[in-house]
Amino acid sequence: MNLTVFGATGGIGREIVRQALDAGHRVTAVVRDPSRFDVSAVSGGALEVFQADLSDPEGVRAAVAGRDAVLSGLGARSRKDAGVATRLTRTVLRAMEAEGVRRLLVVSAGPVGPAAEGDGALDRAMRGVVRTVLKDIYADLAEMEAELARSGTDWTSVRPPRLQDKPLTGHYRTVVGGFPRAGRFIARADVAHAMLSMTGDEGTVKQGVGVAY
């Protein structure tokens, strides 16, 4: 497949690029600062590093034109960055719509979607605390998902819980339209794996998908 990855210097974005190349896909990694992208850390397939300012949809049209799918790891890295997910995703959407590219997968967060059915009191309490502490970030992600729903793309919003920097396992649970029961953690590498696995899955189109161990 011919893929474009936004947020390619972030934890999930780097994993998407690496795993996609290892699988033999052609990848365009969109970055603001190419010096932050370690080309030596990836191999296989064909890689293009595309420098772009994500404030301008016209500036990223060439990065998405003719692609089979676009995957985005864009999002706030801290509370002070709240708002960035909606703003940057809006740019990606406008560029995709201008080029007629339909398939888009983005990273959101578990608390944005519905709670898992059958979760115990501890998991419900933990979820409530997290939503309160990071309310600005989750409000941003909720607005980002609203932008997706208003768009003409075939989008999927992947909703992980707390992220870990651990090796890829390939073993995790996914729930379309919901969230795995007692799903508390997942590695960034497995989120990337899930996103790549869902790229050709029509059952995840226009859906939020919870993913966790």
C-alpha atoms as an extended CHARMM CRD file, in Angstrom:
* protein
*
       213  EXT
         1         1  MET       CA              0.0000000000        0.0000000000        0.0000000000  PROA      1               0.0000000000
         2         2  ASN       CA              0.9680000000        3.6150000000       -0.4440000000  PROA      2               0.0000000000
         3         3  LEU       CA              0.5730000000        5.2840000000        2.9650000000  PROA      3               0.0000000000
         4         4  THR       CA              1.0650000000        8.7350000000        4.4600000000  PROA      4               0.0000000000
         5         5  VAL       CA              1.8470000000        9.1180000000        8.1610000000  PROA      5               0.0000000000
         6         6  PHE       CA              1.3360000000       12.3680000000       10.0590000000  PROA      6               0.0000000000
         7         7  GLY       CA              2.9630000000       12.8390000000       13.4530000000  PROA      7               0.0000000000
         8         8  ALA       CA              5.8030000000       10.6210000000       12.2520000000  PROA      8               0.0000000000
         9         9  THR       CA              8.2460000000       11.8660000000       14.9070000000  PROA      9               0.0000000000
        10        10  GLY       CA              5.9320000000       10.9340000000       17.8020000000  PROA      10              0.0000000000
        11        11  GLY       CA              5.9130000000        7.6310000000       19.6390000000  PROA      11              0.0000000000
        12        12  ILE       CA              3.0110000000        6.0650000000       17.7420000000  PROA      12              0.0000000000
        13        13  GLY       CA              3.8590000000        7.7420000000       14.4400000000  PROA      13              0.0000000000
        14        14  ARG       CA              7.4130000000        6.3870000000       14.4600000000  PROA      14              0.0000000000
        15        15  GLU       CA              6.0610000000        2.8970000000       15.1040000000  PROA      15              0.0000000000
        16        16  ILE       CA              3.5550000000        3.1790000000       12.2510000000  PROA      16              0.0000000000
        17        17  VAL       CA              6.3410000000        4.1820000000        9.8650000000  PROA      17              0.0000000000
        18        18  ARG       CA              8.6900000000        1.4150000000       11.0360000000  PROA      18              0.0000000000
        19        19  GLN       CA              6.0930000000       -1.3380000000       10.9440000000  PROA      19              0.0000000000
        20        20  ALA       CA              4.6680000000       -0.2260000000        7.5990000000  PROA      20              0.0000000000
        21        21  LEU       CA              8.1160000000       -0.2270000000        6.0020000000  PROA      21              0.0000000000
        22        22  ASP       CA              8.9260000000       -3.6130000000        7.5130000000  PROA      22              0.0000000000
        23        23  ALA       CA              5.7310000000       -4.9010000000        5.8850000000  PROA      23              0.0000000000
        24        24  GLY       CA              6.8720000000       -3.6140000000        2.4940000000  PROA      24              0.0000000000
        25        25  HSD       CA              4.5680000000       -0.6150000000        2.1630000000  PROA      25              0.0000000000
        26        26  ARG       CA              5.5450000000        2.6950000000        0.5960000000  PROA      26              0.0000000000
        27        27  VAL       CA              5.4680000000        5.3990000000        3.2780000000  PROA      27              0.0000000000
        28        28  THR       CA              5.4520000000        9.1830000000        3.2160000000  PROA      28              0.0000000000
        29        29  ALA       CA              6.4040000000       10.4630000000        6.6660000000  PROA      29              0.0000000000
        30        30  VAL       CA              5.1750000000       14.0320000000        7.1530000000  PROA      30              0.0000000000
        31        31  VAL       CA              7.2950000000       16.0460000000        9.5940000000  PROA      31              0.0000000000
        32        32  ARG       CA              7.7790000000       19.6720000000       10.5240000000  PROA      32              0.0000000000
        33        33  ASP       CA             11.4850000000       19.2390000000       11.2740000000  PROA      33              0.0000000000
        34        34  PRO       CA             13.2910000000       16.4940000000        9.2850000000  PROA      34              0.0000000000
        35        35  SER       CA             16.2220000000       16.5910000000       11.7060000000  PROA      35              0.0000000000
        36        36  ARG       CA             13.9710000000       14.9900000000       14.3370000000  PROA      36              0.0000000000
        37        37  PHE       CA             13.2480000000       11.9930000000       12.1090000000  PROA      37              0.0000000000
        38        38  ASP       CA             15.8750000000        9.2470000000       12.4360000000  PROA      38              0.0000000000
        39        39  VAL       CA             15.9560000000        7.5740000000        9.0220000000  PROA      39              0.0000000000
        40        40  SER       CA             18.5610000000        5.0650000000       10.2640000000  PROA      40              0.0000000000
        41        41  ALA       CA             15.9650000000        3.6180000000       12.6510000000  PROA      41              0.0000000000
        42        42  VAL       CA             13.7650000000        2.2980000000        9.8180000000  PROA      42              0.0000000000
        43        43  SER       CA             14.3330000000       -0.0910000000        6.9580000000  PROA      43              0.0000000000
        44        44  GLY       CA             12.5800000000       -1.8890000000        4.1280000000  PROA      44              0.0000000000
        45        45  GLY       CA              9.9720000000       -0.6890000000        1.6770000000  PROA      45              0.0000000000
        46        46  ALA       CA             10.2980000000        2.8340000000        0.3310000000  PROA      46              0.0000000000
        47        47  LEU       CA             10.3570000000        5.9470000000        2.5110000000  PROA      47              0.0000000000
        48        48  GLU       CA              9.8120000000        9.6050000000        1.6180000000  PROA      48              0.0000000000
        49        49  VAL       CA             10.2650000000       12.2660000000        4.2990000000  PROA      49              0.0000000000
        50        50  PHE       CA              7.9700000000       15.2030000000        3.5330000000  PROA      50              0.0000000000
        51        51  GLN       CA              8.5140000000       18.4920000000        5.3320000000  PROA      51              0.0000000000
        52        52  ALA       CA              5.3400000000       20.5050000000        5.8820000000  PROA      52              0.0000000000
        53        53  ASP       CA              3.6940000000       23.1610000000        8.0040000000  PROA      53              0.0000000000
        54        54  LEU       CA              0.3950000000       21.6860000000        9.1370000000  PROA      54              0.0000000000
        55        55  SER       CA             -1.2470000000       25.0800000000        9.4240000000  PROA      55              0.0000000000
        56        56  ASP       CA             -1.7550000000       25.0840000000        5.6280000000  PROA      56              0.0000000000
        57        57  PRO       CA             -3.8820000000       22.3990000000        3.8890000000  PROA      57              0.0000000000
        58        58  GLU       CA             -2.4760000000       23.4080000000        0.4960000000  PROA      58              0.0000000000
        59        59  GLY       CA              1.0150000000       22.6790000000        1.7680000000  PROA      59              0.0000000000
        60        60  VAL       CA              0.2240000000       19.0410000000        2.5460000000  PROA      60              0.0000000000
        61        61  ARG       CA             -1.9120000000       18.1280000000       -0.4610000000  PROA      61              0.0000000000
        62        62  ALA       CA              1.0920000000       16.6600000000       -2.2580000000  PROA      62              0.0000000000
        63        63  ALA       CA              1.7790000000       14.4340000000        0.7540000000  PROA      63              0.0000000000
        64        64  VAL       CA             -1.6440000000       12.7600000000        0.5540000000  PROA      64              0.0000000000
        65        65  ALA       CA             -2.3410000000       12.8130000000       -3.1820000000  PROA      65              0.0000000000
        66        66  GLY       CA             -2.8280000000        9.3350000000       -4.6270000000  PROA      66              0.0000000000
        67        67  ARG       CA             -2.3490000000        7.5420000000       -1.3000000000  PROA      67              0.0000000000
        68        68  ASP       CA             -4.3060000000        4.4460000000       -0.3300000000  PROA      68              0.0000000000
        69        69  ALA       CA             -4.6320000000        5.5850000000        3.2800000000  PROA      69              0.0000000000
        70        70  VAL       CA             -3.5120000000        8.2660000000        5.7180000000  PROA      70              0.0000000000
        71        71  LEU       CA             -2.6000000000        7.4360000000        9.3290000000  PROA      71              0.0000000000
        72        72  SER       CA             -2.1930000000       10.1020000000       11.9810000000  PROA      72              0.0000000000
        73        73  GLY       CA             -0.4620000000       10.0470000000       15.3410000000  PROA      73              0.0000000000
        74        74  LEU       CA             -1.0530000000       13.7720000000       15.8150000000  PROA      74              0.0000000000
        75        75  GLY       CA             -2.0830000000       14.9390000000       19.2600000000  PROA      75              0.0000000000
        76        76  ALA       CA             -1.2120000000       16.9260000000       22.3540000000  PROA      76              0.0000000000
        77        77  ARG       CA              1.9010000000       15.8690000000       24.2510000000  PROA      77              0.0000000000
        78        78  SER       CA              0.8680000000       17.8120000000       27.3460000000  PROA      78              0.0000000000
        79        79  ARG       CA             -2.0910000000       19.7980000000       28.6930000000  PROA      79              0.0000000000
        80        80  LYS       CA             -0.6330000000       23.0410000000       27.3520000000  PROA      80              0.0000000000
        81        81  ASP       CA             -0.9620000000       21.6020000000       23.8210000000  PROA      81              0.0000000000
        82        82  ALA       CA             -4.7210000000       21.0460000000       24.1350000000  PROA      82              0.0000000000
        83        83  GLY       CA             -6.3930000000       22.0270000000       20.8640000000  PROA      83              0.0000000000
        84        84  VAL       CA             -3.6240000000       20.7830000000       18.6080000000  PROA      84              0.0000000000
        85        85  ALA       CA             -5.3440000000       17.4990000000       17.6790000000  PROA      85              0.0000000000
        86        86  THR       CA             -8.4210000000       19.2300000000       16.2740000000  PROA      86              0.0000000000
        87        87  ARG       CA             -6.4760000000       21.9840000000       14.5730000000  PROA      87              0.0000000000
        88        88  LEU       CA             -3.9520000000       19.7430000000       12.8330000000  PROA      88              0.0000000000
        89        89  THR       CA             -6.4590000000       17.0310000000       11.9580000000  PROA      89              0.0000000000
        90        90  ARG       CA             -8.6330000000       19.6810000000       10.3360000000  PROA      90              0.0000000000
        91        91  THR       CA             -5.6910000000       20.5150000000        8.0440000000  PROA      91              0.0000000000
        92        92  VAL       CA             -5.2500000000       16.8530000000        7.1370000000  PROA      92              0.0000000000
        93        93  LEU       CA             -8.9690000000       16.4820000000        6.3940000000  PROA      93              0.0000000000
        94        94  ARG       CA             -9.0320000000       19.5260000000        4.1060000000  PROA      94              0.0000000000
        95        95  ALA       CA             -6.0040000000       18.2560000000        2.1790000000  PROA      95              0.0000000000
        96        96  MET       CA             -7.4830000000       14.7690000000        1.8160000000  PROA      96              0.0000000000
        97        97  GLU       CA            -10.8450000000       16.0580000000        0.6620000000  PROA      97              0.0000000000
        98        98  ALA       CA             -9.1590000000       18.3050000000       -1.8950000000  PROA      98              0.0000000000
        99        99  GLU       CA             -7.2750000000       15.2920000000       -3.2960000000  PROA      99              0.0000000000
       100       100  GLY       CA            -10.1500000000       12.8190000000       -3.0870000000  PROA      100             0.0000000000
       101       101  VAL       CA             -8.3420000000       10.5310000000       -0.6320000000  PROA      101             0.0000000000
       102       102  ARG       CA            -10.8280000000        8.8040000000        1.6470000000  PROA      102             0.0000000000
       103       103  ARG       CA             -9.2160000000        6.4140000000        4.1680000000  PROA      103             0.0000000000
       104       104  LEU       CA             -8.0310000000        8.0200000000        7.4120000000  PROA      104             0.0000000000
       105       105  LEU       CA             -7.0620000000        6.4850000000       10.7490000000  PROA      105             0.0000000000
       106       106  VAL       CA             -6.2740000000        8.6560000000       13.7670000000  PROA      106             0.0000000000
       107       107  VAL       CA             -5.2370000000        8.1970000000       17.3830000000  PROA      107             0.0000000000
       108       108  SER       CA             -7.7380000000        9.3790000000       19.9910000000  PROA      108             0.0000000000
       109       109  ALA       CA             -8.1010000000        8.0790000000       23.5800000000  PROA      109             0.0000000000
       110       110  GLY       CA            -10.2180000000        5.5380000000       25.4470000000  PROA      110             0.0000000000
       111       111  PRO       CA            -11.9990000000        8.0510000000       27.7230000000  PROA      111             0.0000000000
       112       112  VAL       CA            -13.3870000000        9.8730000000       24.6700000000  PROA      112             0.0000000000
       113       113  GLY       CA            -15.6030000000        6.9080000000       23.8210000000  PROA      113             0.0000000000
       114       114  PRO       CA            -18.1430000000        4.8850000000       25.8270000000  PROA      114             0.0000000000
       115       115  ALA       CA            -17.0380000000        2.9740000000       28.9110000000  PROA      115             0.0000000000
       116       116  ALA       CA            -16.4930000000       -0.7540000000       28.6410000000  PROA      116             0.0000000000
       117       117  GLU       CA            -19.5220000000       -2.8630000000       29.4500000000  PROA      117             0.0000000000
       118       118  GLY       CA            -19.1440000000       -4.6300000000       32.7660000000  PROA      118             0.0000000000
       119       119  ASP       CA            -16.2270000000       -2.5620000000       34.0710000000  PROA      119             0.0000000000
       120       120  GLY       CA            -15.8320000000       -2.7380000000       37.8340000000  PROA      120             0.0000000000
       121       121  ALA       CA            -15.9400000000        0.1590000000       40.2940000000  PROA      121             0.0000000000
       122       122  LEU       CA            -12.1460000000        0.5760000000       40.2900000000  PROA      122             0.0000000000
       123       123  ASP       CA            -11.9450000000        0.9420000000       36.5200000000  PROA      123             0.0000000000
       124       124  ARG       CA            -14.8680000000        3.3800000000       36.4790000000  PROA      124             0.0000000000
       125       125  ALA       CA            -13.2500000000        5.4480000000       39.2300000000  PROA      125             0.0000000000
       126       126  MET       CA             -9.8710000000        5.4910000000       37.4860000000  PROA      126             0.0000000000
       127       127  ARG       CA            -11.5180000000        6.5610000000       34.2510000000  PROA      127             0.0000000000
       128       128  GLY       CA            -13.3270000000        9.4010000000       36.0340000000  PROA      128             0.0000000000
       129       129  VAL       CA            -10.1210000000       10.6930000000       37.6070000000  PROA      129             0.0000000000
       130       130  VAL       CA             -8.2570000000       10.6250000000       34.2990000000  PROA      130             0.0000000000
       131       131  ARG       CA            -11.0860000000       12.4180000000       32.4980000000  PROA      131             0.0000000000
       132       132  THR       CA            -11.0560000000       15.1550000000       35.1430000000  PROA      132             0.0000000000
       133       133  VAL       CA             -7.2930000000       15.6630000000       35.2250000000  PROA      133             0.0000000000
       134       134  LEU       CA             -6.9250000000       15.6730000000       31.4250000000  PROA      134             0.0000000000
       135       135  LYS       CA            -10.2770000000       17.2350000000       30.5870000000  PROA      135             0.0000000000
       136       136  ASP       CA             -8.7940000000       19.8060000000       28.1810000000  PROA      136             0.0000000000
       137       137  ILE       CA             -6.9960000000       17.1440000000       26.1590000000  PROA      137             0.0000000000
       138       138  TYR       CA            -10.0610000000       14.9070000000       26.0110000000  PROA      138             0.0000000000
       139       139  ALA       CA            -12.2730000000       17.8250000000       25.0110000000  PROA      139             0.0000000000
       140       140  ASP       CA             -9.8460000000       18.4580000000       22.1500000000  PROA      140             0.0000000000
       141       141  LEU       CA             -9.9720000000       14.8120000000       21.0750000000  PROA      141             0.0000000000
       142       142  ALA       CA            -13.7740000000       14.7970000000       21.2580000000  PROA      142             0.0000000000
       143       143  GLU       CA            -13.8790000000       17.8300000000       18.9760000000  PROA      143             0.0000000000
       144       144  MET       CA            -11.3890000000       16.1320000000       16.6430000000  PROA      144             0.0000000000
       145       145  GLU       CA            -13.7310000000       13.1490000000       16.4110000000  PROA      145             0.0000000000
       146       146  ALA       CA            -16.6170000000       15.4960000000       15.6850000000  PROA      146             0.0000000000
       147       147  GLU       CA            -14.5700000000       16.9210000000       12.8020000000  PROA      147             0.0000000000
       148       148  LEU       CA            -14.0510000000       13.4070000000       11.4950000000  PROA      148             0.0000000000
       149       149  ALA       CA            -17.7800000000       12.6810000000       11.6710000000  PROA      149             0.0000000000
       150       150  ARG       CA            -18.5420000000       15.8410000000        9.6940000000  PROA      150             0.0000000000
       151       151  SER       CA            -15.9830000000       15.0000000000        7.0130000000  PROA      151             0.0000000000
       152       152  GLY       CA            -16.4320000000       12.9730000000        3.8540000000  PROA      152             0.0000000000
       153       153  THR       CA            -13.6080000000       10.5950000000        4.7300000000  PROA      153             0.0000000000
       154       154  ASP       CA            -13.7690000000        6.9220000000        5.6500000000  PROA      154             0.0000000000
       155       155  TRP       CA            -12.3200000000        7.5380000000        9.0800000000  PROA      155             0.0000000000
       156       156  THR       CA            -11.4930000000        5.3410000000       12.0480000000  PROA      156             0.0000000000
       157       157  SER       CA            -10.6710000000        6.7420000000       15.4850000000  PROA      157             0.0000000000
       158       158  VAL       CA             -8.4560000000        4.3720000000       17.4820000000  PROA      158             0.0000000000
       159       159  ARG       CA             -8.9390000000        4.8400000000       21.2360000000  PROA      159             0.0000000000
       160       160  PRO       CA             -6.1860000000        3.4410000000       23.4930000000  PROA      160             0.0000000000
       161       161  PRO       CA             -5.9320000000        3.7160000000       27.3040000000  PROA      161             0.0000000000
       162       162  ARG       CA             -2.6800000000        4.6300000000       29.0720000000  PROA      162             0.0000000000
       163       163  LEU       CA              0.2720000000        4.2670000000       26.6770000000  PROA      163             0.0000000000
       164       164  GLN       CA              3.5100000000        2.4340000000       27.3920000000  PROA      164             0.0000000000
       165       165  ASP       CA              6.9050000000        2.3590000000       25.6850000000  PROA      165             0.0000000000
       166       166  LYS       CA              7.2020000000       -1.4020000000       25.3840000000  PROA      166             0.0000000000
       167       167  PRO       CA              7.9460000000       -3.7890000000       22.5020000000  PROA      167             0.0000000000
       168       168  LEU       CA              5.3200000000       -4.9020000000       20.0240000000  PROA      168             0.0000000000
       169       169  THR       CA              3.3230000000       -7.9380000000       21.1400000000  PROA      169             0.0000000000
       170       170  GLY       CA              0.6170000000       -8.1580000000       18.4810000000  PROA      170             0.0000000000
       171       171  HSD       CA             -1.7200000000       -9.4120000000       21.2080000000  PROA      171             0.0000000000
       172       172  TYR       CA             -4.4350000000       -6.9620000000       22.2450000000  PROA      172             0.0000000000
       173       173  ARG       CA             -8.2060000000       -6.6180000000       22.2380000000  PROA      173             0.0000000000
       174       174  THR       CA            -10.2900000000       -4.3410000000       20.0460000000  PROA      174             0.0000000000
       175       175  VAL       CA            -13.9370000000       -3.3480000000       20.3950000000  PROA      175             0.0000000000
       176       176  VAL       CA            -15.6570000000       -1.4790000000       17.5790000000  PROA      176             0.0000000000
       177       177  GLY       CA            -17.8630000000        1.2410000000       19.0550000000  PROA      177             0.0000000000
       178       178  GLY       CA            -16.7830000000        0.4220000000       22.5980000000  PROA      178             0.0000000000
       179       179  PHE       CA            -13.8080000000       -0.4270000000       24.7690000000  PROA      179             0.0000000000
       180       180  PRO       CA            -12.2360000000       -3.6570000000       26.0920000000  PROA      180             0.0000000000
       181       181  ARG       CA            -13.3050000000       -4.5380000000       29.6230000000  PROA      181             0.0000000000
       182       182  ALA       CA            -10.6380000000       -3.6500000000       32.2240000000  PROA      182             0.0000000000
       183       183  GLY       CA             -8.3800000000       -2.3620000000       29.4540000000  PROA      183             0.0000000000
       184       184  ARG       CA             -5.8660000000       -0.2010000000       31.2840000000  PROA      184             0.0000000000
       185       185  PHE       CA             -2.6740000000       -0.2150000000       29.2250000000  PROA      185             0.0000000000
       186       186  ILE       CA             -1.2360000000       -0.7660000000       25.7780000000  PROA      186             0.0000000000
       187       187  ALA       CA              2.1540000000       -0.2040000000       24.1370000000  PROA      187             0.0000000000
       188       188  ARG       CA              2.4870000000        2.4710000000       21.4800000000  PROA      188             0.0000000000
       189       189  ALA       CA              3.8840000000       -0.2120000000       19.1830000000  PROA      189             0.0000000000
       190       190  ASP       CA              0.6660000000       -2.2200000000       19.5050000000  PROA      190             0.0000000000
       191       191  VAL       CA             -1.4890000000        0.8460000000       18.8330000000  PROA      191             0.0000000000
       192       192  ALA       CA              0.4680000000        1.3350000000       15.6120000000  PROA      192             0.0000000000
       193       193  HSD       CA              0.0170000000       -2.3520000000       14.7700000000  PROA      193             0.0000000000
       194       194  ALA       CA             -3.7310000000       -2.0810000000       15.3480000000  PROA      194             0.0000000000
       195       195  MET       CA             -4.0000000000        0.9760000000       13.1240000000  PROA      195             0.0000000000
       196       196  LEU       CA             -2.1610000000       -0.7150000000       10.2750000000  PROA      196             0.0000000000
       197       197  SER       CA             -4.3250000000       -3.8320000000       10.7140000000  PROA      197             0.0000000000
       198       198  MET       CA             -7.5030000000       -1.7570000000       10.5200000000  PROA      198             0.0000000000
       199       199  THR       CA             -6.4720000000        0.1290000000        7.3810000000  PROA      199             0.0000000000
       200       200  GLY       CA             -8.2380000000       -2.3310000000        5.0990000000  PROA      200             0.0000000000
       201       201  ASP       CA            -10.9770000000       -3.3310000000        7.5560000000  PROA      201             0.0000000000
       202       202  GLU       CA            -14.3180000000       -1.9910000000        6.3300000000  PROA      202             0.0000000000
       203       203  GLY       CA            -15.9150000000       -2.9020000000        9.6620000000  PROA      203             0.0000000000
       204       204  THR       CA            -13.9990000000       -0.0850000000       11.3500000000  PROA      204             0.0000000000
       205       205  VAL       CA            -14.9610000000        2.6490000000        8.8720000000  PROA      205             0.0000000000
       206       206  LYS       CA            -16.6920000000        5.6330000000       10.5000000000  PROA      206             0.0000000000
       207       207  GLN       CA            -16.2180000000        4.0300000000       13.9130000000  PROA      207             0.0000000000
       208       208  GLY       CA            -14.3530000000        4.5920000000       17.1330000000  PROA      208             0.0000000000
       209       209  VAL       CA            -12.4230000000        1.4760000000       18.1020000000  PROA      209             0.0000000000
       210       210  GLY       CA            -11.2160000000        0.8070000000       21.6360000000  PROA      210             0.0000000000
       211       211  VAL       CA             -7.8940000000       -1.0350000000       21.8170000000  PROA      211             0.0000000000
       212       212  ALA       CA             -6.1660000000       -2.3590000000       24.9600000000  PROA      212             0.0000000000
       213       213  TYR       CA             -4.5650000000       -5.4240000000       26.5440000000  PROA      213             0.0000000000
